[in-house]
Amino acid sequence: MTDRWALAPAEEGGVDVAPLGPDGLPAGPVRREPDLAEAVRSRPGVRRWVWRSTTEVYPRLLATGVRVERVYDIEAAETLLLGHEGRYGEPRAAAAALARLRGGPVPPDPPQRQAEPGAQPSLFEPQSVPLPLADLLAVYAEQQRRTGATAHPDRMRLLTAAESAGMLVAAEMNHAGLPWRADVHRAVLHDLLGERYAGGGEPRRLAELADEVSAAFGRRVRPDLPADVVKAFAQAGIKVSSTRRWELESVDHPAVEPLIEYKKLYRIRVAHGWSWLQDWVRDGRFRPEFHAGGTVTGRWVTNGGGALQIPKVIRRAAVADPGWRLVVADADQMEPRVLAAISRDPGLMEVAGRETDLYQAVSDRAFSGDRAQAKLAVLGAVYGQTSGDGLKNLAALRRRFPKAVAYVDEAARAGEEGRLVRTWLGRTCPPAARTTDDAVEEAGIPPTEEDRASDTRPWTPGYASTDARARGRFARNFVVQGSAADWTLLLLAALRRTLGGMAAELVFFQHDEVIVHCPEAEAATVVEAIRQAAELAGRLTFGRTLVRFPFTTAVVECYADAK
DNA sequence: AGTTTCGGCGCC
DNA sequence: AAAGGGCGCCGAAACT
């Protein structure tokens, strides 16, 4: 009995399975069995399943109560490998990989399914080319060879394993859902927006604010129409180029205050109001569809319900089941800690080697104790700030933490020049297509006055174009945000393993924050499990490092009470 | 009439 | 004074 098996769904709910040897090659004949779930359930000794797509297979297993320990997701690995090989534009599906292997015509990727409000989580992927197990195994063997050919095969293996684990976690979260009290949600909406009038129309509070706005302008103005608002201000002798809040805040006019309040509440209504409740909450659970690896940086995305943007006030409705708790865990200053780990800047590593407030420590060293300024400088360095106070702060940061700033600077330069940029574990940033802007620059044509007017930096020969600099900022951010995503995947994988034997379930994940739903008696164990998982993830991802990855954890009944 | 883009803002 | 990364969501506006 080997501990690694491959499977491929077959017709009529059946499945083909095959044992694999330590080398990843078949160690026995392919067997056809009538029931997918039973084939997995009857092999509890399997430590890792190799399959084409977790999204395709795992929901069907979860629906019958079957969980697996580990997987190798061939589609995910193919995406990562193609990226690493600088072949971003090519079709990523396993079927395409097989076709390339055999030198035949390469089929395009299957189209992405669109989110539909209220739709059941998809049990099956959209039309994709079914792949017989023998073909799948050929692709798998070739992927292992390609993994061995990368710059850091050990890291790439870790990355594919972590991405696969992330897909398991995402499927399990989709299965579980986030505990959600519709009655509490309705109470919050009523509290904020007032009662709704019969026959549609706006709720009372919104209608009142709209009236206040109109009264301030002396005519009927629709506050939800930016064009109408801009026109109304113009008629009042005030020139605004948009109705963004930061712009309105500097305007002195009686309409501003009710307008800003209106926009705030309007947003709650359209994005998380009564129809949201109707669409995304069923049986006491909010059910978005988490999708691991949905962005090029490795961050997750969700499909439906804006699950990664739940406004703070609405979190009041995320409430644990009776007798259960939500363990809400938030990584402290994750991005600068990751920057310390990947850049190996001695000063920043020393600062990140403590569990105390990192921004305070940075400010003590480089900003005479001004924490807010230190935080802006660090985030500016990570986000590619190019103007204002940011530049001055960046200079201070560079003096004290030169290797850290040099690391992101180098990433930005590589991005500008169209070179490949990778996260710590090897996820690769797609080089953007060349633009006409680039071509113009390379042809040595100086920019027009208009170009320069829209630019923040003076033009000099050899300077990158506006587009190239945008790519530079993207690449600068990519190495930090992406390496952070590497780490969080390992964290999730480690945490998932620890929770394996418990009633606790992972129910939410958002970039640097996880929520575990568990019986009250398990909460303390879960808190400790998160701490240990963070430590293990740090070691696995970055090797031996001084950098610590502390979490702020809260054991609460309601998500809104966590901060 | 149906589809795509835009504006504004929520989260990290 | 007001700019710099990643996403998703909705209604309105702008298209085909």
PDB file of C-alpha atoms in Angstrom, chain A residues 273-501:
ATOM      1  CA  GLY A 273     -28.561  45.517   2.408  1.00  0.00           C
ATOM      2  CA  TRP A 274     -31.781  43.518   2.348  1.00  0.00           C
ATOM      3  CA  SER A 275     -31.272  42.077  -1.104  1.00  0.00           C
ATOM      4  CA  TRP A 276     -27.775  40.952  -0.136  1.00  0.00           C
ATOM      5  CA  LEU A 277     -29.317  39.079   2.757  1.00  0.00           C
ATOM      6  CA  GLN A 278     -31.776  37.482   0.378  1.00  0.00           C
ATOM      7  CA  ASP A 279     -29.087  36.496  -2.080  1.00  0.00           C
ATOM      8  CA  TRP A 280     -26.218  35.247   0.059  1.00  0.00           C
ATOM      9  CA  VAL A 281     -27.523  34.053   3.415  1.00  0.00           C
ATOM     10  CA  ARG A 282     -29.239  30.679   3.725  1.00  0.00           C
ATOM     11  CA  ASP A 283     -29.858  28.461   6.736  1.00  0.00           C
ATOM     12  CA  GLY A 284     -27.969  30.721   9.105  1.00  0.00           C
ATOM     13  CA  ARG A 285     -24.822  30.832   6.995  1.00  0.00           C
ATOM     14  CA  PHE A 286     -23.313  33.465   4.723  1.00  0.00           C
ATOM     15  CA  ARG A 287     -22.134  31.509   1.709  1.00  0.00           C
ATOM     16  CA  PRO A 288     -19.672  33.256  -0.533  1.00  0.00           C
ATOM     17  CA  GLU A 289     -17.491  31.132  -2.751  1.00  0.00           C
ATOM     18  CA  PHE A 290     -13.860  31.378  -1.712  1.00  0.00           C
ATOM     19  CA  HIS A 291     -11.406  30.834  -4.491  1.00  0.00           C
ATOM     20  CA  ALA A 292      -7.760  30.192  -3.608  1.00  0.00           C
ATOM     21  CA  GLY A 293      -5.162  31.621  -5.932  1.00  0.00           C
ATOM     22  CA  GLY A 294      -7.614  33.911  -7.658  1.00  0.00           C
ATOM     23  CA  THR A 295      -5.139  36.758  -8.096  1.00  0.00           C
ATOM     24  CA  VAL A 296      -1.651  36.875  -9.548  1.00  0.00           C
ATOM     25  CA  THR A 297      -0.223  37.708  -6.121  1.00  0.00           C
ATOM     26  CA  GLY A 298      -1.743  34.547  -4.665  1.00  0.00           C
ATOM     27  CA  ARG A 299      -4.311  36.358  -2.626  1.00  0.00           C
ATOM     28  CA  TRP A 300      -7.711  34.741  -2.587  1.00  0.00           C
ATOM     29  CA  VAL A 301     -10.790  36.178  -4.160  1.00  0.00           C
ATOM     30  CA  THR A 302     -14.414  35.494  -3.407  1.00  0.00           C
ATOM     31  CA  ASN A 303     -17.269  35.083  -5.751  1.00  0.00           C
ATOM     32  CA  GLY A 304     -20.434  36.588  -4.396  1.00  0.00           C
ATOM     33  CA  GLY A 305     -21.467  38.763  -1.546  1.00  0.00           C
ATOM     34  CA  GLY A 306     -18.321  40.844  -1.358  1.00  0.00           C
ATOM     35  CA  ALA A 307     -17.056  38.547   1.349  1.00  0.00           C
ATOM     36  CA  LEU A 308     -13.667  40.247   1.590  1.00  0.00           C
ATOM     37  CA  GLN A 309     -15.222  43.677   2.083  1.00  0.00           C
ATOM     38  CA  ILE A 310     -17.744  43.131   4.854  1.00  0.00           C
ATOM     39  CA  PRO A 311     -18.168  46.589   6.417  1.00  0.00           C
ATOM     40  CA  LYS A 312     -17.380  46.777  10.106  1.00  0.00           C
ATOM     41  CA  VAL A 313     -20.962  47.604  11.111  1.00  0.00           C
ATOM     42  CA  ILE A 314     -22.311  44.589   9.262  1.00  0.00           C
ATOM     43  CA  ARG A 315     -19.953  42.225  11.102  1.00  0.00           C
ATOM     44  CA  ARG A 316     -22.415  42.527  13.967  1.00  0.00           C
ATOM     45  CA  ALA A 317     -24.431  39.828  12.170  1.00  0.00           C
ATOM     46  CA  ALA A 318     -21.653  37.245  12.128  1.00  0.00           C
ATOM     47  CA  VAL A 319     -22.499  35.391  15.324  1.00  0.00           C
ATOM     48  CA  ALA A 320     -21.349  31.981  16.558  1.00  0.00           C
ATOM     49  CA  ASP A 321     -23.852  29.184  17.078  1.00  0.00           C
ATOM     50  CA  PRO A 322     -25.159  28.794  20.656  1.00  0.00           C
ATOM     51  CA  GLY A 323     -22.395  27.378  22.840  1.00  0.00           C
ATOM     52  CA  TRP A 324     -19.831  28.042  20.125  1.00  0.00           C
ATOM     53  CA  ARG A 325     -17.322  30.837  19.632  1.00  0.00           C
ATOM     54  CA  LEU A 326     -15.580  32.647  16.827  1.00  0.00           C
ATOM     55  CA  VAL A 327     -11.821  32.743  17.191  1.00  0.00           C
ATOM     56  CA  VAL A 328     -10.820  35.789  15.162  1.00  0.00           C
ATOM     57  CA  ALA A 329      -7.109  35.967  14.456  1.00  0.00           C
ATOM     58  CA  ASP A 330      -5.355  38.841  12.751  1.00  0.00           C
ATOM     59  CA  ALA A 331      -1.673  38.815  11.773  1.00  0.00           C
ATOM     60  CA  ASP A 332       0.102  41.837  13.266  1.00  0.00           C
ATOM     61  CA  GLN A 333       1.802  44.083  10.677  1.00  0.00           C
ATOM     62  CA  MET A 334       2.139  41.201   8.265  1.00  0.00           C
ATOM     63  CA  GLU A 335       3.541  43.044   5.262  1.00  0.00           C
ATOM     64  CA  PRO A 336       6.533  44.742   6.906  1.00  0.00           C
ATOM     65  CA  ARG A 337       7.368  41.501   8.698  1.00  0.00           C
ATOM     66  CA  VAL A 338       7.320  39.697   5.387  1.00  0.00           C
ATOM     67  CA  LEU A 339       9.497  42.423   3.890  1.00  0.00           C
ATOM     68  CA  ALA A 340      11.972  41.845   6.695  1.00  0.00           C
ATOM     69  CA  ALA A 341      11.987  38.109   6.042  1.00  0.00           C
ATOM     70  CA  ILE A 342      12.503  38.350   2.279  1.00  0.00           C
ATOM     71  CA  SER A 343      14.959  41.250   2.231  1.00  0.00           C
ATOM     72  CA  ARG A 344      16.973  40.046   5.249  1.00  0.00           C
ATOM     73  CA  ASP A 345      17.554  43.650   6.185  1.00  0.00           C
ATOM     74  CA  PRO A 346      19.363  43.382   9.556  1.00  0.00           C
ATOM     75  CA  GLY A 347      17.647  46.357  11.147  1.00  0.00           C
ATOM     76  CA  LEU A 348      14.174  45.439  10.004  1.00  0.00           C
ATOM     77  CA  MET A 349      14.692  41.790  10.956  1.00  0.00           C
ATOM     78  CA  GLU A 350      15.674  42.875  14.437  1.00  0.00           C
ATOM     79  CA  VAL A 351      12.545  45.004  14.698  1.00  0.00           C
ATOM     80  CA  ALA A 352      10.399  42.214  13.254  1.00  0.00           C
ATOM     81  CA  GLY A 353      12.003  39.739  15.624  1.00  0.00           C
ATOM     82  CA  ARG A 354       9.861  41.076  18.447  1.00  0.00           C
ATOM     83  CA  GLU A 355       6.187  40.569  18.882  1.00  0.00           C
ATOM     84  CA  THR A 356       5.624  44.149  19.955  1.00  0.00           C
ATOM     85  CA  ASP A 357       4.248  46.862  17.683  1.00  0.00           C
ATOM     86  CA  LEU A 358       6.509  46.967  14.657  1.00  0.00           C
ATOM     87  CA  TYR A 359       5.557  50.441  13.486  1.00  0.00           C
ATOM     88  CA  GLN A 360       6.361  51.886  16.892  1.00  0.00           C
ATOM     89  CA  ALA A 361       9.791  50.260  16.782  1.00  0.00           C
ATOM     90  CA  VAL A 362      10.436  51.561  13.266  1.00  0.00           C
ATOM     91  CA  SER A 363       9.412  55.049  14.310  1.00  0.00           C
ATOM     92  CA  ASP A 364      11.702  54.941  17.342  1.00  0.00           C
ATOM     93  CA  ARG A 365      14.617  54.162  15.046  1.00  0.00           C
ATOM     94  CA  ALA A 366      13.916  56.339  12.045  1.00  0.00           C
ATOM     95  CA  PHE A 367      11.092  58.783  12.752  1.00  0.00           C
ATOM     96  CA  SER A 368      11.737  60.169  16.241  1.00  0.00           C
ATOM     97  CA  GLY A 369       8.832  58.264  17.653  1.00  0.00           C
ATOM     98  CA  ASP A 370       6.184  59.367  15.156  1.00  0.00           C
ATOM     99  CA  ARG A 371       4.381  56.087  14.644  1.00  0.00           C
ATOM    100  CA  ALA A 372       1.881  57.362  12.088  1.00  0.00           C
ATOM    101  CA  GLN A 373       4.685  58.660   9.908  1.00  0.00           C
ATOM    102  CA  ALA A 374       6.599  55.398  10.210  1.00  0.00           C
ATOM    103  CA  LYS A 375       3.564  53.405   9.168  1.00  0.00           C
ATOM    104  CA  LEU A 376       2.981  55.665   6.160  1.00  0.00           C
ATOM    105  CA  ALA A 377       6.613  55.321   5.146  1.00  0.00           C
ATOM    106  CA  VAL A 378       6.588  51.524   5.335  1.00  0.00           C
ATOM    107  CA  LEU A 379       3.331  51.211   3.452  1.00  0.00           C
ATOM    108  CA  GLY A 380       4.528  53.799   0.951  1.00  0.00           C
ATOM    109  CA  ALA A 381       7.638  51.756   0.290  1.00  0.00           C
ATOM    110  CA  VAL A 382       5.537  48.655  -0.238  1.00  0.00           C
ATOM    111  CA  TYR A 383       2.911  50.375  -2.373  1.00  0.00           C
ATOM    112  CA  GLY A 384       5.288  52.457  -4.452  1.00  0.00           C
ATOM    113  CA  GLN A 385       4.483  55.921  -3.248  1.00  0.00           C
ATOM    114  CA  THR A 386       6.094  58.449  -5.555  1.00  0.00           C
ATOM    115  CA  SER A 387       5.184  61.859  -4.271  1.00  0.00           C
ATOM    116  CA  GLY A 388       4.317  64.017  -1.294  1.00  0.00           C
ATOM    117  CA  ASP A 389       5.518  63.362   2.229  1.00  0.00           C
ATOM    118  CA  GLY A 390       6.003  59.771   1.228  1.00  0.00           C
ATOM    119  CA  LEU A 391       9.223  60.528  -0.618  1.00  0.00           C
ATOM    120  CA  LYS A 392      10.729  62.293   2.354  1.00  0.00           C
ATOM    121  CA  ASN A 393       9.681  59.474   4.661  1.00  0.00           C
ATOM    122  CA  LEU A 394      10.999  56.920   2.239  1.00  0.00           C
ATOM    123  CA  ALA A 395      14.399  58.554   2.378  1.00  0.00           C
ATOM    124  CA  ALA A 396      14.417  58.238   6.165  1.00  0.00           C
ATOM    125  CA  LEU A 397      13.399  54.619   5.876  1.00  0.00           C
ATOM    126  CA  ARG A 398      16.145  53.949   3.343  1.00  0.00           C
ATOM    127  CA  ARG A 399      18.840  55.376   5.611  1.00  0.00           C
ATOM    128  CA  ARG A 400      17.900  53.104   8.465  1.00  0.00           C
ATOM    129  CA  PHE A 401      16.730  49.986   6.557  1.00  0.00           C
ATOM    130  CA  PRO A 402      18.686  50.083   3.281  1.00  0.00           C
ATOM    131  CA  LYS A 403      18.407  46.420   2.329  1.00  0.00           C
ATOM    132  CA  ALA A 404      14.647  46.373   2.808  1.00  0.00           C
ATOM    133  CA  VAL A 405      14.069  49.386   0.579  1.00  0.00           C
ATOM    134  CA  ALA A 406      16.617  48.138  -1.941  1.00  0.00           C
ATOM    135  CA  TYR A 407      14.717  44.873  -2.181  1.00  0.00           C
ATOM    136  CA  VAL A 408      11.456  46.505  -3.270  1.00  0.00           C
ATOM    137  CA  ASP A 409      13.330  49.038  -5.401  1.00  0.00           C
ATOM    138  CA  GLU A 410      14.950  46.183  -7.295  1.00  0.00           C
ATOM    139  CA  ALA A 411      11.576  44.524  -7.789  1.00  0.00           C
ATOM    140  CA  ALA A 412      10.195  47.791  -9.138  1.00  0.00           C
ATOM    141  CA  ARG A 413      13.127  48.148 -11.535  1.00  0.00           C
ATOM    142  CA  ALA A 414      12.661  44.570 -12.746  1.00  0.00           C
ATOM    143  CA  GLY A 415       8.974  45.238 -13.269  1.00  0.00           C
ATOM    144  CA  GLU A 416       9.658  48.409 -15.223  1.00  0.00           C
ATOM    145  CA  GLU A 417      12.099  46.584 -17.448  1.00  0.00           C
ATOM    146  CA  GLY A 418       9.686  43.727 -18.045  1.00  0.00           C
ATOM    147  CA  ARG A 419      11.786  41.127 -16.223  1.00  0.00           C
ATOM    148  CA  LEU A 420      10.194  38.324 -14.220  1.00  0.00           C
ATOM    149  CA  VAL A 421       9.526  39.036 -10.564  1.00  0.00           C
ATOM    150  CA  ARG A 422       8.817  36.270  -8.072  1.00  0.00           C
ATOM    151  CA  THR A 423       7.566  35.835  -4.542  1.00  0.00           C
ATOM    152  CA  TRP A 424       9.753  34.107  -1.996  1.00  0.00           C
ATOM    153  CA  LEU A 425       8.337  30.692  -2.879  1.00  0.00           C
ATOM    154  CA  GLY A 426       8.384  31.351  -6.614  1.00  0.00           C
ATOM    155  CA  ARG A 427       4.965  32.586  -7.634  1.00  0.00           C
ATOM    156  CA  THR A 428       5.652  34.764 -10.628  1.00  0.00           C
ATOM    157  CA  CYS A 429       4.322  38.156 -11.583  1.00  0.00           C
ATOM    158  CA  PRO A 430       3.127  38.335 -15.186  1.00  0.00           C
ATOM    159  CA  PRO A 431       5.158  40.779 -17.249  1.00  0.00           C
ATOM    160  CA  ALA A 432       2.628  43.205 -18.680  1.00  0.00           C
ATOM    161  CA  ALA A 433       2.250  43.570 -22.393  1.00  0.00           C
ATOM    162  CA  ARG A 434       4.203  46.393 -23.989  1.00  0.00           C
ATOM    163  CA  THR A 435       2.172  49.501 -24.554  1.00  0.00           C
ATOM    164  CA  THR A 436       2.284  52.185 -27.176  1.00  0.00           C
ATOM    165  CA  ASP A 437       3.638  54.386 -24.425  1.00  0.00           C
ATOM    166  CA  ASP A 438       6.662  52.091 -24.190  1.00  0.00           C
ATOM    167  CA  ALA A 439       7.124  52.015 -27.927  1.00  0.00           C
ATOM    168  CA  VAL A 440       7.029  55.787 -28.111  1.00  0.00           C
ATOM    169  CA  GLU A 441       9.586  56.013 -25.362  1.00  0.00           C
ATOM    170  CA  GLU A 442      11.901  53.505 -26.976  1.00  0.00           C
ATOM    171  CA  ALA A 443      11.694  55.375 -30.240  1.00  0.00           C
ATOM    172  CA  GLY A 444      13.115  58.355 -28.373  1.00  0.00           C
ATOM    173  CA  ILE A 445      10.133  60.616 -28.903  1.00  0.00           C
ATOM    174  CA  PRO A 446       9.927  63.128 -26.056  1.00  0.00           C
ATOM    175  CA  PRO A 447       6.543  63.487 -24.440  1.00  0.00           C
ATOM    176  CA  THR A 448       4.226  66.320 -25.325  1.00  0.00           C
ATOM    177  CA  GLU A 449       3.310  69.080 -22.909  1.00  0.00           C
ATOM    178  CA  GLU A 450       0.097  67.197 -22.298  1.00  0.00           C
ATOM    179  CA  ASP A 451       1.974  64.033 -21.373  1.00  0.00           C
ATOM    180  CA  ARG A 452       4.102  65.943 -18.959  1.00  0.00           C
ATOM    181  CA  ALA A 453       1.136  67.663 -17.396  1.00  0.00           C
ATOM    182  CA  SER A 454      -0.391  64.303 -16.532  1.00  0.00           C
ATOM    183  CA  ASP A 455       2.866  63.074 -15.086  1.00  0.00           C
ATOM    184  CA  THR A 456       4.173  63.411 -11.573  1.00  0.00           C
ATOM    185  CA  ARG A 457       7.859  63.075 -12.328  1.00  0.00           C
ATOM    186  CA  PRO A 458       9.786  65.306 -14.718  1.00  0.00           C
ATOM    187  CA  TRP A 459      10.653  63.652 -17.960  1.00  0.00           C
ATOM    188  CA  THR A 460      14.293  62.925 -18.595  1.00  0.00           C
ATOM    189  CA  PRO A 461      15.864  60.689 -21.204  1.00  0.00           C
ATOM    190  CA  GLY A 462      15.956  57.104 -20.031  1.00  0.00           C
ATOM    191  CA  TYR A 463      13.119  57.490 -17.601  1.00  0.00           C
ATOM    192  CA  ALA A 464      10.527  54.775 -17.702  1.00  0.00           C
ATOM    193  CA  SER A 465       7.168  55.572 -19.240  1.00  0.00           C
ATOM    194  CA  THR A 466       4.079  56.103 -17.129  1.00  0.00           C
ATOM    195  CA  ASP A 467       2.918  52.580 -17.925  1.00  0.00           C
ATOM    196  CA  ALA A 468       6.287  51.098 -17.119  1.00  0.00           C
ATOM    197  CA  ARG A 469       6.297  52.864 -13.781  1.00  0.00           C
ATOM    198  CA  ALA A 470       2.832  51.515 -13.059  1.00  0.00           C
ATOM    199  CA  ARG A 471       4.252  48.067 -13.684  1.00  0.00           C
ATOM    200  CA  GLY A 472       7.115  48.936 -11.381  1.00  0.00           C
ATOM    201  CA  ARG A 473       4.709  49.803  -8.580  1.00  0.00           C
ATOM    202  CA  PHE A 474       2.824  46.607  -9.223  1.00  0.00           C
ATOM    203  CA  ALA A 475       6.013  44.527  -9.090  1.00  0.00           C
ATOM    204  CA  ARG A 476       7.196  46.349  -5.958  1.00  0.00           C
ATOM    205  CA  ASN A 477       3.969  45.499  -4.211  1.00  0.00           C
ATOM    206  CA  PHE A 478       3.854  42.033  -5.709  1.00  0.00           C
ATOM    207  CA  VAL A 479       6.971  40.707  -3.979  1.00  0.00           C
ATOM    208  CA  VAL A 480       5.648  41.716  -0.558  1.00  0.00           C
ATOM    209  CA  GLN A 481       1.950  41.040  -0.971  1.00  0.00           C
ATOM    210  CA  GLY A 482       2.683  37.801  -2.828  1.00  0.00           C
ATOM    211  CA  SER A 483       5.257  36.527  -0.348  1.00  0.00           C
ATOM    212  CA  ALA A 484       2.791  37.341   2.399  1.00  0.00           C
ATOM    213  CA  ALA A 485       0.248  35.223   0.541  1.00  0.00           C
ATOM    214  CA  ASP A 486       2.836  32.408   0.370  1.00  0.00           C
ATOM    215  CA  TRP A 487       3.122  32.557   4.123  1.00  0.00           C
ATOM    216  CA  THR A 488      -0.602  32.693   4.800  1.00  0.00           C
ATOM    217  CA  LEU A 489      -1.153  29.610   2.648  1.00  0.00           C
ATOM    218  CA  LEU A 490       1.312  27.687   4.785  1.00  0.00           C
ATOM    219  CA  LEU A 491      -0.408  29.080   7.852  1.00  0.00           C
ATOM    220  CA  LEU A 492      -3.796  27.872   6.681  1.00  0.00           C
ATOM    221  CA  ALA A 493      -2.401  24.471   5.802  1.00  0.00           C
ATOM    222  CA  ALA A 494      -0.784  24.071   9.216  1.00  0.00           C
ATOM    223  CA  LEU A 495      -3.867  25.290  11.048  1.00  0.00           C
ATOM    224  CA  ARG A 496      -6.130  23.028   9.048  1.00  0.00           C
ATOM    225  CA  ARG A 497      -4.051  20.025  10.049  1.00  0.00           C
ATOM    226  CA  THR A 498      -4.192  20.884  13.741  1.00  0.00           C
ATOM    227  CA  LEU A 499      -7.940  21.402  13.640  1.00  0.00           C
ATOM    228  CA  GLY A 500      -8.335  18.094  11.837  1.00  0.00           C
ATOM    229  CA  GLY A 501      -9.406  16.042  14.814  1.00  0.00           C
TER     230      GLY A 501
END
